[in-house]
Amino acid sequence: MVAPTMDGELESVSLVDLAVSRLTREILSGKSDPGERLVEEQLTRRLGISRAPLREALRLLAQQGLVEHVPRRGVRVATLSDRDVRELYELRDVLERFAVRAGIPVARESELAGLRATLEAMREATRVGDRMRVAESHRAFHVALVALAGNRQLSAVYGSILVKLQLYMAINLRREAEVAQPLDGIHRHERLFEAVAGGDPEEVLAVLSGHGARSYLD
């Protein structure tokens, strides 16, 4: 009697995970814009799932800041006001600058392994043209940069800011891709990595100031 229940639970969890993965990719790749309404009937047909796993997937996406529930109007792709976006980016900058001053120069060369790994992931994602993975690797690079400070609370707060900004970071990257060369994003992060490896926090801050985190959102 237990096994069928467990199988059903596993199947449901699998459908939720698949729905989260697919909807996340669609939102961050630009197929759905901020404020666009997500209609349950259409999603269940397109994804081939029932309402229960879809609603759980949407709940998880809301926790990630990608969708929002609007009273009496259903679910839509998350939106932020211009002021919200500006303030979140300003807060992100403050946290990054604090992390740079606290964590650079690094005590051991091995501490740069996280930055190296995300840079390599960025190169591979760019090579194959996977926009979602490109966006993920950009975020991961900055998470690894802040982690150099060795402050878990700082990293947690920084991560929560990135969750709220991830859709707008993806939009910025998408617009950049329309006017810039594919390798431009890699080169920006390579310069930042070289500055970090050089061990001069003031040089890192100078590179960060021209990093262009939101150049294409204005």
Tab-separated table of N, CA, C and O in Angstrom, residues 1-15:
chain	number	residue	atom	x	y	z
A	1	MET	N	0.830	-1.199	0.000
A	1	MET	CA	0.000	0.000	0.000
A	1	MET	C	0.865	1.250	0.000
A	1	MET	O	0.492	2.284	-0.505
A	2	VAL	N	2.091	1.156	0.566
A	2	VAL	CA	2.948	2.333	0.647
A	2	VAL	C	3.582	2.651	-0.695
A	2	VAL	O	3.692	3.798	-1.090
A	3	ALA	N	3.976	1.592	-1.414
A	3	ALA	CA	4.722	1.802	-2.653
A	3	ALA	C	3.981	2.666	-3.668
A	3	ALA	O	4.555	3.592	-4.230
A	4	PRO	N	2.678	2.397	-3.944
A	4	PRO	CA	1.992	3.247	-4.916
A	4	PRO	C	1.990	4.718	-4.500
A	4	PRO	O	2.115	5.603	-5.330
A	5	THR	N	1.842	4.963	-3.197
A	5	THR	CA	1.848	6.350	-2.737
A	5	THR	C	3.199	6.995	-3.001
A	5	THR	O	3.290	8.121	-3.475
A	6	MET	N	4.273	6.248	-2.690
A	6	MET	CA	5.607	6.789	-2.920
A	6	MET	C	5.840	7.035	-4.398
A	6	MET	O	6.388	8.054	-4.809
A	7	ASP	N	5.419	6.072	-5.254
A	7	ASP	CA	5.576	6.249	-6.694
A	7	ASP	C	4.827	7.491	-7.163
A	7	ASP	O	5.322	8.256	-7.988
A	8	GLY	N	3.619	7.663	-6.640
A	8	GLY	CA	2.838	8.833	-7.024
A	8	GLY	C	3.501	10.121	-6.595
A	8	GLY	O	3.525	11.104	-7.332
A	9	GLU	N	4.084	10.090	-5.374
A	9	GLU	CA	4.766	11.286	-4.889
A	9	GLU	C	5.987	11.595	-5.736
A	9	GLU	O	6.245	12.747	-6.086
A	10	LEU	N	6.748	10.542	-6.088
A	10	LEU	CA	7.934	10.755	-6.912
A	10	LEU	C	7.557	11.291	-8.280
A	10	LEU	O	8.220	12.170	-8.820
A	11	GLU	N	6.480	10.747	-8.841
A	11	GLU	CA	6.037	11.210	-10.146
A	11	GLU	C	5.632	12.670	-10.084
A	11	GLU	O	5.969	13.473	-10.957
A	12	SER	N	4.903	13.046	-9.008
A	12	SER	CA	4.458	14.417	-8.855
A	12	SER	C	5.642	15.363	-8.711
A	12	SER	O	5.693	16.426	-9.324
A	13	VAL	N	6.626	14.949	-7.871
A	13	VAL	CA	7.813	15.778	-7.674
A	13	VAL	C	8.556	15.963	-8.988
A	13	VAL	O	9.028	17.051	-9.319
A	14	SER	N	8.659	14.886	-9.766
A	14	SER	CA	9.345	14.953	-11.047
A	14	SER	C	8.659	15.939	-11.985
A	14	SER	O	9.314	16.733	-12.654
A	15	LEU	N	7.334	15.908	-12.026
A	15	LEU	CA	6.588	16.831	-12.883
A	15	LEU	C	6.785	18.274	-12.428
A	15	LEU	O	6.914	19.185	-13.257
